[in-house]
Coordinates of C-alpha atoms in Angstrom, one line a residue:
M1 CA 35.2 263.7 -15.9
P2 CA 36.8 260.0 -17.2
S3 CA 36.9 259.3 -21.3
Y4 CA 37.4 255.6 -22.7
N5 CA 38.7 255.1 -26.1
A6 CA 38.9 251.1 -27.0
P7 CA 42.4 249.8 -27.8
L8 CA 41.9 248.9 -31.3
R9 CA 45.3 248.7 -32.2
D10 CA 46.2 246.7 -29.3
M11 CA 43.1 244.0 -29.8
Q12 CA 43.7 244.2 -33.3
F13 CA 48.1 242.9 -32.3
V14 CA 46.3 240.2 -30.3
L15 CA 44.0 239.1 -33.0
H16 CA 45.8 239.0 -36.0
E17 CA 49.6 239.3 -34.8
L18 CA 49.9 237.0 -32.7
L19 CA 46.5 235.2 -32.3
N20 CA 46.7 235.2 -36.1
V21 CA 42.5 234.2 -34.9
E22 CA 41.9 234.5 -39.7
Q23 CA 43.4 231.2 -40.4
E24 CA 42.3 229.9 -37.4
L25 CA 38.2 229.7 -37.7
K26 CA 39.5 228.3 -40.8
S27 CA 39.8 225.5 -38.6
L28 CA 35.8 225.7 -37.0
P29 CA 33.6 225.0 -39.7
A30 CA 31.0 227.6 -37.9
H31 CA 33.0 230.3 -38.3
A32 CA 35.5 229.3 -41.4
D33 CA 33.8 232.3 -42.8
V34 CA 34.9 234.8 -40.5
D35 CA 37.8 237.1 -41.4
A36 CA 39.9 239.7 -40.2
D37 CA 37.9 243.2 -41.8
T38 CA 34.8 241.4 -41.0
I39 CA 35.8 241.2 -36.5
N40 CA 37.4 244.5 -37.0
S41 CA 34.3 246.1 -38.8
I42 CA 32.2 244.7 -36.1
L43 CA 35.1 245.8 -33.5
E44 CA 35.2 249.5 -35.0
E45 CA 31.1 249.6 -34.1
G46 CA 31.2 248.2 -30.9
A47 CA 33.8 250.1 -30.0
K48 CA 31.8 253.3 -31.2
F49 CA 28.5 251.7 -28.7
A50 CA 31.1 252.4 -25.8
S51 CA 32.4 255.5 -26.1
E52 CA 29.5 257.3 -26.8
V53 CA 26.5 255.3 -25.5
I54 CA 27.3 254.2 -22.6
A55 CA 30.5 255.3 -21.2
P56 CA 29.2 259.2 -20.9
I57 CA 26.5 257.2 -18.6
N58 CA 28.8 255.7 -16.1
Q59 CA 30.0 258.6 -13.5
S60 CA 26.1 259.4 -14.2
G61 CA 24.9 255.5 -12.9
D62 CA 27.2 255.3 -10.1
E63 CA 25.9 259.0 -7.9
E64 CA 22.6 258.2 -8.3
G65 CA 22.4 254.2 -8.7
C66 CA 19.3 252.2 -9.2
T67 CA 16.4 253.2 -6.8
Y68 CA 13.8 250.4 -5.4
V69 CA 10.5 252.4 -6.3
G70 CA 8.3 249.8 -3.7
D71 CA 6.5 246.6 -4.4
G72 CA 9.1 244.6 -5.6
V73 CA 10.1 247.7 -9.0
V74 CA 13.2 248.7 -9.4
K75 CA 14.4 251.4 -11.7
A76 CA 18.2 251.9 -13.0
P77 CA 19.8 254.2 -13.8
K78 CA 18.8 257.8 -15.8
G79 CA 19.7 256.5 -19.5
F80 CA 20.2 252.6 -18.8
R81 CA 17.2 251.8 -20.5
Q82 CA 17.3 253.6 -23.6
A83 CA 20.5 253.0 -24.1
F84 CA 19.9 249.3 -23.4
A85 CA 17.2 249.8 -26.2
Q86 CA 19.7 250.5 -28.7
F87 CA 21.9 248.2 -28.2
V88 CA 18.9 246.0 -28.3
D89 CA 17.9 247.8 -31.6
A90 CA 21.8 247.6 -33.6
G91 CA 21.2 243.7 -32.7
W92 CA 24.6 243.7 -30.4
P93 CA 22.7 241.2 -27.7
A94 CA 22.8 238.0 -31.0
L95 CA 26.5 238.1 -31.7
S96 CA 28.3 235.4 -30.8
C97 CA 24.7 233.5 -30.4
D98 CA 23.1 230.6 -32.5
T99 CA 21.5 231.8 -35.4
E100 CA 19.3 228.9 -35.0
Y101 CA 17.8 231.5 -33.1
G102 CA 18.0 235.1 -34.7
G103 CA 21.4 235.0 -33.1
Q104 CA 24.5 235.8 -35.2
G105 CA 26.8 233.0 -34.9
L106 CA 30.0 234.7 -34.3
P107 CA 32.8 233.1 -33.1
H108 CA 32.3 233.8 -29.1
L109 CA 36.4 235.5 -29.7
V110 CA 34.7 238.4 -30.7
N111 CA 31.6 238.4 -28.1
N112 CA 34.7 238.5 -25.7
A113 CA 37.1 240.9 -27.0
F114 CA 33.6 243.7 -28.2
Y115 CA 32.6 242.5 -23.8
E116 CA 35.9 244.6 -22.5
M117 CA 35.0 247.2 -24.6
L118 CA 31.4 247.7 -22.7
N119 CA 33.5 246.6 -19.5
S120 CA 35.7 249.5 -19.7
A121 CA 33.1 251.6 -20.5
N122 CA 30.0 250.5 -18.2
Q123 CA 30.6 247.5 -16.0
A124 CA 27.1 248.0 -14.0
W125 CA 24.9 248.5 -17.1
T126 CA 27.2 245.6 -19.2
M127 CA 26.0 243.5 -15.8
Y128 CA 22.6 243.4 -18.2
P129 CA 23.2 242.4 -21.0
G130 CA 26.4 239.7 -19.5
L131 CA 24.1 238.2 -17.2
T132 CA 21.5 237.3 -20.2
H133 CA 24.1 235.7 -22.2
G134 CA 24.6 233.9 -19.8
A135 CA 21.6 232.7 -18.9
Y136 CA 21.7 231.6 -23.1
E137 CA 24.8 229.2 -22.6
A138 CA 22.7 227.5 -20.3
L139 CA 19.6 226.6 -22.3
H140 CA 21.4 226.2 -24.9
A141 CA 23.1 223.4 -23.4
H142 CA 20.5 222.0 -21.2
G143 CA 16.9 223.3 -22.0
T144 CA 14.5 220.6 -23.3
P145 CA 13.6 221.7 -27.6
D146 CA 10.4 223.3 -26.1
Q147 CA 11.9 225.3 -23.4
K148 CA 14.6 226.5 -25.9
K149 CA 12.9 227.4 -28.8
L150 CA 10.3 229.9 -26.1
Y151 CA 13.4 232.0 -24.3
L152 CA 16.3 231.3 -27.0
P153 CA 14.5 234.0 -28.9
K154 CA 13.8 236.7 -26.7
L155 CA 17.2 236.4 -24.5
T156 CA 19.2 236.2 -28.5
S157 CA 17.1 240.1 -29.2
G158 CA 17.3 241.3 -25.8
E159 CA 13.5 241.5 -24.7
W160 CA 14.1 239.5 -22.1
T161 CA 16.7 239.3 -20.5
G162 CA 18.1 237.0 -17.6
T163 CA 19.5 236.1 -14.0
M164 CA 21.4 232.9 -11.9
C165 CA 20.1 233.0 -8.8
L166 CA 22.1 230.7 -6.4
T167 CA 22.7 232.7 -3.4
E168 CA 20.9 232.5 -0.1
P169 CA 21.4 234.2 3.0
H170 CA 23.1 231.3 4.7
C171 CA 24.8 230.0 1.3
G172 CA 27.3 232.2 -0.9
S173 CA 30.4 229.8 -1.8
D174 CA 28.9 226.4 -0.3
L175 CA 26.0 225.9 -2.4
G176 CA 25.1 222.2 -1.1
I177 CA 23.5 223.7 2.3
L178 CA 20.7 226.0 0.3
R179 CA 17.3 225.5 1.1
S180 CA 15.0 226.4 -2.0
K181 CA 11.8 224.3 -2.1
A182 CA 10.5 223.0 -5.5
E183 CA 7.6 220.7 -5.1
P184 CA 6.0 219.1 -8.4
V185 CA 2.7 220.3 -9.4
G186 CA 2.3 217.6 -11.6
D187 CA 1.8 218.9 -14.9
G188 CA 5.9 219.4 -15.5
S189 CA 5.7 222.3 -13.5
Y190 CA 7.0 223.3 -10.1
L191 CA 5.9 225.2 -7.6
I192 CA 9.3 227.4 -6.1
S193 CA 9.7 229.0 -3.1
G194 CA 12.9 230.3 -0.5
T195 CA 14.9 233.3 -0.8
K196 CA 17.9 234.3 -3.1
I197 CA 20.7 237.6 -2.5
F198 CA 22.8 239.2 -4.7
I199 CA 21.1 238.7 -8.0
S200 CA 22.8 240.5 -10.1
S201 CA 20.7 242.7 -12.0
G202 CA 17.5 240.8 -10.4
E203 CA 15.4 243.5 -10.5
H204 CA 14.5 246.6 -13.1
D205 CA 12.8 248.0 -15.8
L206 CA 15.3 247.9 -18.9
S207 CA 13.1 244.2 -20.0
E208 CA 10.0 243.6 -20.6
N209 CA 11.1 240.3 -18.6
I210 CA 12.9 238.5 -16.5
I211 CA 14.4 234.8 -16.8
H212 CA 16.0 233.5 -13.7
L213 CA 17.2 230.8 -13.5
V214 CA 17.5 229.4 -9.8
L215 CA 18.6 226.4 -8.0
A216 CA 16.6 224.5 -6.0
R217 CA 15.6 221.2 -4.1
L218 CA 13.3 218.7 -4.8
P219 CA 11.7 216.3 -2.3
G220 CA 13.2 214.2 -1.0
A221 CA 16.1 215.2 -3.1
P222 CA 20.2 213.9 -1.9
E223 CA 21.8 216.1 0.8
G224 CA 24.4 218.2 -0.9
T225 CA 25.3 219.0 -4.4
K226 CA 24.7 216.4 -5.5
G227 CA 20.7 217.0 -4.8
I228 CA 20.1 220.4 -6.2
S229 CA 18.1 220.9 -10.0
L230 CA 17.5 223.9 -11.7
F231 CA 14.4 225.5 -13.1
I232 CA 13.3 229.1 -15.1
V233 CA 11.2 230.8 -13.3
P234 CA 10.3 233.8 -15.1
K235 CA 9.4 237.7 -13.9
F236 CA 6.2 236.8 -16.0
L237 CA 4.8 233.4 -17.0
P238 CA 5.3 232.8 -21.1
N239 CA 1.6 233.4 -22.8
A240 CA 0.0 231.0 -25.4
E241 CA 2.0 233.3 -27.9
G242 CA 4.9 233.0 -25.9
K243 CA 4.3 237.2 -25.0
P244 CA 4.9 238.1 -21.0
G245 CA 1.3 236.8 -19.3
E246 CA 0.4 236.6 -15.7
R247 CA 2.7 237.8 -13.2
N248 CA 4.6 235.0 -11.4
P249 CA 5.3 235.3 -8.0
V250 CA 9.5 236.0 -7.5
K251 CA 9.8 239.3 -6.7
C252 CA 12.3 241.8 -5.7
Q253 CA 12.7 242.4 -1.4
S254 CA 14.8 244.8 -1.5
I255 CA 18.3 246.3 -3.8
E256 CA 22.0 246.4 -1.7
H257 CA 23.5 249.5 -1.6
K258 CA 26.9 248.9 -2.4
M259 CA 30.6 249.8 -2.5
G260 CA 30.7 249.5 -5.7
I261 CA 28.9 248.8 -9.3
H262 CA 25.8 251.2 -8.1
G263 CA 24.1 251.4 -11.0
N264 CA 23.8 247.0 -11.5
A265 CA 20.7 245.9 -9.4
T266 CA 21.9 243.0 -7.0
A267 CA 19.0 242.3 -5.3
V268 CA 16.9 239.8 -2.7
I269 CA 15.2 237.6 -4.6
N270 CA 11.6 236.2 -3.0
L271 CA 10.2 233.1 -4.0
D272 CA 6.5 232.6 -3.0
G273 CA 5.4 228.9 -4.4
A274 CA 6.6 230.9 -8.0
R275 CA 5.7 228.9 -10.8
G276 CA 9.6 227.0 -12.6
W277 CA 10.5 224.2 -15.1
L278 CA 13.4 221.9 -14.8
V279 CA 16.1 222.5 -16.6
G280 CA 18.3 219.5 -17.5
E281 CA 17.8 216.4 -14.7
P282 CA 17.0 215.7 -11.8
N283 CA 19.3 216.9 -9.0
R284 CA 21.6 217.9 -11.5
G285 CA 21.0 221.4 -11.4
L286 CA 24.9 222.0 -11.2
N287 CA 25.4 220.9 -13.9
A288 CA 23.3 222.7 -15.7
M289 CA 24.8 225.8 -14.3
F290 CA 28.4 225.6 -14.4
V291 CA 27.9 226.3 -17.7
M292 CA 26.7 230.0 -17.0
M293 CA 28.9 230.0 -13.5
N294 CA 31.7 229.1 -15.9
G295 CA 30.9 231.3 -18.2
A296 CA 30.6 234.6 -15.5
R297 CA 33.9 234.1 -14.7
L298 CA 35.3 234.3 -18.4
G299 CA 33.3 237.8 -18.1
V300 CA 34.8 238.8 -14.7
G301 CA 37.5 238.3 -16.0
M302 CA 36.2 240.5 -19.4
Q303 CA 34.9 243.3 -16.8
S304 CA 38.8 244.0 -14.8
L305 CA 40.1 243.9 -17.8
G306 CA 37.9 246.7 -19.2
L307 CA 38.2 248.3 -15.9
S308 CA 42.5 247.9 -16.2
E309 CA 42.7 249.4 -19.5
V310 CA 39.9 252.3 -18.5
A311 CA 42.1 252.9 -15.5
L312 CA 45.5 252.9 -17.4
Q313 CA 43.6 255.1 -20.4
N314 CA 42.8 258.4 -18.1
S315 CA 45.8 257.8 -15.6
L316 CA 48.4 257.8 -19.1
A317 CA 46.6 260.7 -19.9
Y318 CA 46.9 262.6 -16.5
A319 CA 50.3 261.8 -16.2
K320 CA 51.7 263.6 -19.6
D321 CA 49.9 266.8 -18.4
R322 CA 50.7 267.3 -14.4
I323 CA 53.1 269.0 -13.6
Q324 CA 54.7 268.1 -10.5
F325 CA 58.7 268.9 -9.8
R326 CA 61.3 268.2 -11.9
A327 CA 62.8 265.2 -13.5
A328 CA 65.8 263.7 -11.7
K329 CA 68.4 264.7 -15.0
G330 CA 67.4 267.7 -15.1
P331 CA 64.3 269.9 -16.8
V332 CA 62.9 268.9 -20.1
N333 CA 60.0 271.4 -20.2
Q334 CA 62.1 274.5 -20.0
G335 CA 58.6 276.4 -20.7
K336 CA 57.2 275.9 -17.9
P337 CA 57.7 276.0 -13.7
A338 CA 57.7 271.9 -13.2
D339 CA 58.3 268.6 -15.5
P340 CA 55.1 266.2 -16.3
I341 CA 54.9 263.4 -13.5
I342 CA 55.3 261.4 -16.5
V343 CA 59.0 261.8 -16.1
H344 CA 59.4 260.4 -12.7
A345 CA 60.9 257.0 -12.6
D346 CA 58.2 255.5 -9.5
V347 CA 54.7 257.3 -12.1
R348 CA 56.3 255.3 -14.5
R349 CA 56.4 251.6 -12.7
M350 CA 53.1 253.2 -11.9
L351 CA 51.9 252.9 -15.4
F352 CA 53.6 250.3 -17.0
T353 CA 52.1 247.9 -14.1
Q354 CA 49.3 249.1 -15.3
K355 CA 50.6 248.5 -18.8
A356 CA 52.4 245.4 -19.1
Y357 CA 48.8 244.1 -16.2
T358 CA 46.4 244.5 -18.7
E359 CA 48.5 244.2 -22.3
A360 CA 49.1 240.5 -21.2
G361 CA 45.8 239.6 -19.5
R362 CA 44.1 241.4 -23.1
A363 CA 46.5 238.8 -24.4
F364 CA 45.3 235.5 -21.9
S365 CA 41.5 236.1 -22.2
Y366 CA 41.4 236.3 -25.7
W367 CA 43.0 233.2 -26.7
L368 CA 41.2 231.2 -23.6
A369 CA 37.7 232.9 -25.6
L370 CA 39.7 231.3 -29.0
N371 CA 39.7 227.9 -27.6
I372 CA 36.3 227.8 -26.3
D373 CA 35.7 228.1 -29.4
R374 CA 37.4 225.1 -30.6
E375 CA 36.3 223.5 -28.2
L376 CA 32.6 223.9 -29.4
S377 CA 33.0 223.7 -33.2
H378 CA 37.0 222.5 -33.9
S379 CA 37.0 220.2 -36.7
D380 CA 39.0 217.3 -34.9
E381 CA 38.1 215.5 -31.8
Q382 CA 41.1 215.9 -29.9
V383 CA 41.6 220.0 -30.6
R384 CA 38.6 219.4 -28.8
K385 CA 39.5 217.5 -26.0
D386 CA 42.1 220.0 -25.6
S387 CA 41.3 223.3 -25.5
A388 CA 38.7 221.9 -23.4
D389 CA 41.0 221.1 -20.4
L390 CA 43.6 223.9 -21.1
V391 CA 39.7 226.2 -21.2
A392 CA 38.9 224.2 -17.3
L393 CA 42.7 225.2 -15.6
L394 CA 42.6 229.0 -16.4
T395 CA 39.4 229.5 -15.8
P396 CA 40.1 230.3 -12.8
I397 CA 43.2 231.9 -13.5
V398 CA 41.9 234.5 -16.4
K399 CA 39.2 234.7 -12.9
A400 CA 41.4 235.4 -10.3
F401 CA 44.9 236.7 -11.2
V402 CA 43.0 239.3 -14.3
S403 CA 40.9 240.2 -11.1
D404 CA 43.2 240.8 -8.5
N405 CA 45.9 242.3 -10.9
T406 CA 43.4 245.0 -11.1
W407 CA 42.7 245.6 -8.4
E408 CA 46.3 246.0 -8.3
T409 CA 45.9 248.1 -11.5
T410 CA 42.9 250.7 -10.7
N411 CA 44.3 251.5 -7.4
L412 CA 47.8 252.5 -8.9
A413 CA 45.9 254.6 -11.5
L414 CA 44.2 256.4 -8.4
Q415 CA 47.8 256.6 -7.0
C416 CA 49.0 258.3 -10.3
F417 CA 46.3 261.0 -9.8
G418 CA 47.4 261.8 -6.7
G419 CA 44.8 263.5 -4.3
H420 CA 43.0 263.9 -7.3
G421 CA 42.4 260.7 -8.1
F422 CA 40.0 260.6 -4.5
I423 CA 37.9 263.2 -5.3
K424 CA 34.5 261.2 -7.1
E425 CA 35.0 263.9 -10.7
W426 CA 38.2 262.1 -11.3
G427 CA 36.6 258.7 -11.6
M428 CA 39.5 256.7 -11.4
E429 CA 37.6 256.1 -7.5
Q430 CA 34.7 254.6 -8.7
Y431 CA 37.1 252.1 -11.0
V432 CA 38.6 251.0 -7.3
R433 CA 35.2 250.8 -5.7
D434 CA 34.2 249.0 -9.3
A435 CA 37.1 246.8 -8.8
R436 CA 36.7 245.4 -5.9
I437 CA 33.7 243.3 -6.1
N438 CA 35.7 241.4 -8.8
M439 CA 37.4 239.7 -7.0
I440 CA 34.8 238.6 -5.0
Y441 CA 31.3 237.2 -6.5
E442 CA 31.5 234.2 -9.2
G443 CA 33.7 232.5 -6.2
T444 CA 35.7 234.7 -4.9
N445 CA 38.9 234.2 -5.5
S446 CA 40.0 232.3 -2.1
I447 CA 37.1 229.6 -4.1
Q448 CA 39.2 229.9 -7.4
A449 CA 42.6 229.4 -6.2
L450 CA 41.3 226.0 -4.6
D451 CA 39.5 224.8 -8.0
L452 CA 42.7 225.6 -9.2
L453 CA 44.8 224.0 -7.3
A454 CA 42.9 220.8 -6.1
R455 CA 40.2 220.6 -9.0
K456 CA 41.7 221.1 -11.8
V457 CA 46.3 219.4 -10.8
L458 CA 45.7 217.6 -8.2
A459 CA 43.0 216.0 -9.1
D460 CA 44.3 214.2 -12.6
G461 CA 47.8 214.1 -11.2
G462 CA 48.8 217.5 -13.4
A463 CA 47.4 216.0 -16.8
K464 CA 46.1 219.6 -17.7
L465 CA 48.5 221.3 -16.8
K466 CA 51.3 219.3 -18.4
K467 CA 48.9 220.1 -21.5
F468 CA 49.8 223.8 -20.8
G469 CA 53.6 223.2 -20.5
K470 CA 53.9 221.2 -23.2
L471 CA 52.6 224.8 -25.9
I472 CA 55.6 226.6 -22.9
Q473 CA 57.9 224.0 -23.7
Q474 CA 57.2 224.0 -28.0
F475 CA 57.8 227.7 -28.2
V476 CA 61.0 227.2 -25.7
V477 CA 62.4 224.9 -28.5
E478 CA 61.5 227.1 -31.6
N479 CA 63.2 230.3 -30.5
Q480 CA 66.2 229.0 -27.9
G481 CA 68.6 229.9 -30.4
I482 CA 67.9 233.8 -31.2
D483 CA 70.4 235.3 -29.1
A484 CA 67.7 238.6 -28.8
M485 CA 64.8 236.4 -27.6
K486 CA 67.1 234.8 -24.3
E487 CA 66.0 237.5 -22.2
F488 CA 62.3 236.0 -22.2
I489 CA 62.9 233.0 -22.8
E490 CA 65.1 232.2 -19.6
P491 CA 63.1 233.5 -17.7
L492 CA 59.7 231.9 -19.8
M493 CA 61.7 228.3 -18.7
D494 CA 61.9 229.5 -15.5
I495 CA 58.9 230.0 -13.9
G496 CA 58.2 226.7 -16.1
D497 CA 60.5 224.7 -14.0
K498 CA 59.4 226.3 -10.8
A499 CA 55.7 225.9 -11.1
T500 CA 56.0 222.0 -11.8
K501 CA 58.8 221.6 -9.3
L502 CA 56.7 223.3 -6.4
T503 CA 53.2 221.6 -8.3
G504 CA 55.2 218.5 -7.4
E505 CA 56.1 219.1 -3.7
I506 CA 52.4 220.4 -2.8
A507 CA 51.2 217.3 -4.4
A508 CA 53.8 215.0 -2.4
K509 CA 52.6 216.7 1.2
A510 CA 49.2 216.8 0.5
M511 CA 49.3 213.2 -0.2
T512 CA 49.3 212.7 3.9
N513 CA 48.1 216.4 4.9
P514 CA 45.3 218.2 2.6
E515 CA 45.7 221.5 4.5
E516 CA 48.6 221.6 3.4
A517 CA 47.4 222.1 -0.3
T518 CA 44.4 224.6 1.3
A519 CA 47.1 226.7 2.7
A520 CA 49.5 227.4 -0.9
A521 CA 46.7 227.6 -3.3
T522 CA 46.2 230.9 -3.3
P523 CA 50.6 231.9 -3.4
Y524 CA 50.2 228.9 -5.9
L525 CA 47.2 230.8 -7.5
R526 CA 49.6 233.7 -8.6
V527 CA 52.7 231.1 -9.2
V528 CA 50.8 229.8 -12.3
G529 CA 49.2 233.2 -12.7
H530 CA 52.7 234.0 -13.6
M531 CA 53.9 231.2 -15.7
V532 CA 51.0 232.1 -18.0
Y533 CA 51.7 236.1 -18.4
S534 CA 55.6 234.9 -19.6
Y535 CA 54.3 232.8 -21.7
F536 CA 52.2 235.5 -23.8
W537 CA 54.7 238.0 -22.8
A538 CA 57.4 236.1 -24.1
Q539 CA 55.5 235.4 -27.6
M540 CA 54.1 239.0 -27.9
A541 CA 58.3 239.9 -27.5
K542 CA 59.0 237.8 -30.1
I543 CA 56.3 239.7 -32.4
A544 CA 57.2 242.8 -31.3
L545 CA 61.1 242.2 -32.0
D546 CA 60.4 241.1 -35.3
K547 CA 58.9 244.4 -36.3
Q548 CA 60.7 247.2 -33.9
A549 CA 62.7 248.3 -37.0
S550 CA 59.5 249.0 -38.7
G551 CA 60.0 252.7 -36.5
D552 CA 56.6 252.1 -35.6
G553 CA 55.7 253.2 -32.1
F554 CA 54.0 250.5 -30.7
Y555 CA 56.0 247.1 -31.5
I556 CA 59.0 250.2 -29.8
A557 CA 55.9 250.4 -26.6
K558 CA 55.2 246.3 -26.6
L559 CA 59.0 245.4 -26.1
A560 CA 60.1 247.6 -23.2
T561 CA 56.2 246.8 -21.4
A562 CA 57.6 243.3 -21.8
R563 CA 61.5 243.8 -20.7
F564 CA 59.8 246.1 -17.7
Y565 CA 57.4 243.0 -16.9
F566 CA 60.1 240.1 -16.3
A567 CA 62.4 242.9 -14.9
K568 CA 60.1 243.8 -12.3
L569 CA 57.0 242.1 -12.2
L570 CA 57.5 238.2 -12.7
P571 CA 60.5 238.7 -9.4
E572 CA 57.7 238.6 -7.0
T573 CA 56.5 234.6 -8.2
A574 CA 59.4 234.1 -5.4
G575 CA 58.3 235.4 -2.3
Y576 CA 54.9 234.0 -3.4
I577 CA 57.3 230.0 -4.4
R578 CA 57.9 230.7 -0.7
Q579 CA 55.1 231.1 1.0
A580 CA 53.6 228.4 -1.1
R581 CA 55.8 226.1 0.4
G582 CA 55.8 227.6 4.2
G583 CA 53.5 225.2 4.9
S584 CA 49.9 224.2 7.1
D585 CA 51.3 224.7 10.0
V586 CA 51.6 228.5 10.6
L587 CA 48.0 228.6 9.7
M588 CA 46.1 225.7 11.6
S589 CA 48.0 224.7 14.6
L590 CA 46.5 228.1 16.8
D591 CA 42.9 227.7 18.2
A592 CA 40.3 229.9 16.5
A593 CA 39.3 230.4 19.6
L594 CA 43.4 232.7 20.5
F595 CA 42.7 234.4 18.0

């Protein structure tokens, strides 16, 4: 059975040494009183919950899965309901929620770090509160005062949970063709009919009510995405006292039998004249739902980071313990018939790859969460705008680049175990299976690549990308004259220059042939993702260089990992740049009938 211990030292390194979060929060009036000790205490308690409460039921939850009892009733695996009750009793759902609705008002960054630990411990279980928080955010941003008063305290406390109902049997990423209908009743409510599929946490027995956020069309609505509205559809209609009352005809027809995340109920939901209430403006439902969708994309990044970390921990422990063959330079362990496999270069390649992608993913995702806090509450309007632009630009990167990397790292973790990795009891094959969905849901990684290149870069002439480029340039100028930093600054400058040149080339070709952008999007995302990781690895290397003389092995390992990243992982961008330049003709010239 795999084990998990929260990487508190590295989390604190990112928060306090890289991001200097206590000082940063002083510029955010809503969080100015939050200090490092408070953050550390919260994460230490969160680490206990993750490792002691939900990690022990991860493997058993995967083996048992959710059970469709019949008549719309679904039961979560053994222990899930009890763990959720502990989660609620401890006040964890309220961590970053608005104090007006019973929340603790802490930064999104703290919540983000907490969710990393939850996802390492048990991704399937963590999806229940994760989607609930997304529903809370959407209603907080777009709900009416009455809707907020009724629903937000219950979502904040965890008494009620939430979902988002987008996908239909005939439409996934292309929401413009969805068919669900909403008919006005005349009293401010609507009767909603349709079928939704792949609804994560769509039905379960963890909470007393489930609040579905459902996309549907009003009568006479425009075609496409401009005719979609968003509705609150509770499983049980709240009564006059705000408690679950009459059963609403929104019902689970079945649950999916999936490759991974077996402990989360992925439901087919039928709405048969279910009563719902409009959220936001008519025909502007995607605008409201994007609050939840973008939050979910960051959430997928945290799911992926969490899996990468726990897989690394277990493959590293195994590599130090498992003995096979002798080291190339001769025996290391004289007292045993073979040496631990960590002495072998290729095993170290696998471990270093996991470590480099995991630690860069942590630095990047925490920084992005800090920018969400800046966007929401910084005292300077320009900082709020710049932060919003950076979050918009990099959301596709945190979703797609991190999850792509985690698919590689979990597979490498399994490979470190050899044949044992292929056996269930060791837990590695579950991490691989669970990781695979992260590249698909909340917008496939291909959609993320198209979003990055077409909407976030080309649509504004690269303005948002230039804002990130200025951060790189500022760091380069500050450190260019430091001899010890050359090995990190030069490749950072190089990838920055190449990404800028590549962007210009694609933009020029796309002006005459839009297919050039779609053909280049996926390799382009890999290039920009590496540019982002290079920026964070260069910063972390600088801190490690300044502190390596202390003899602390943490900084020595950090510096070694930075060197590995620049020597062994960043060079893959050369191939991706060539792919992006390869054009669309080689993809599009063959008639579909000839495939």
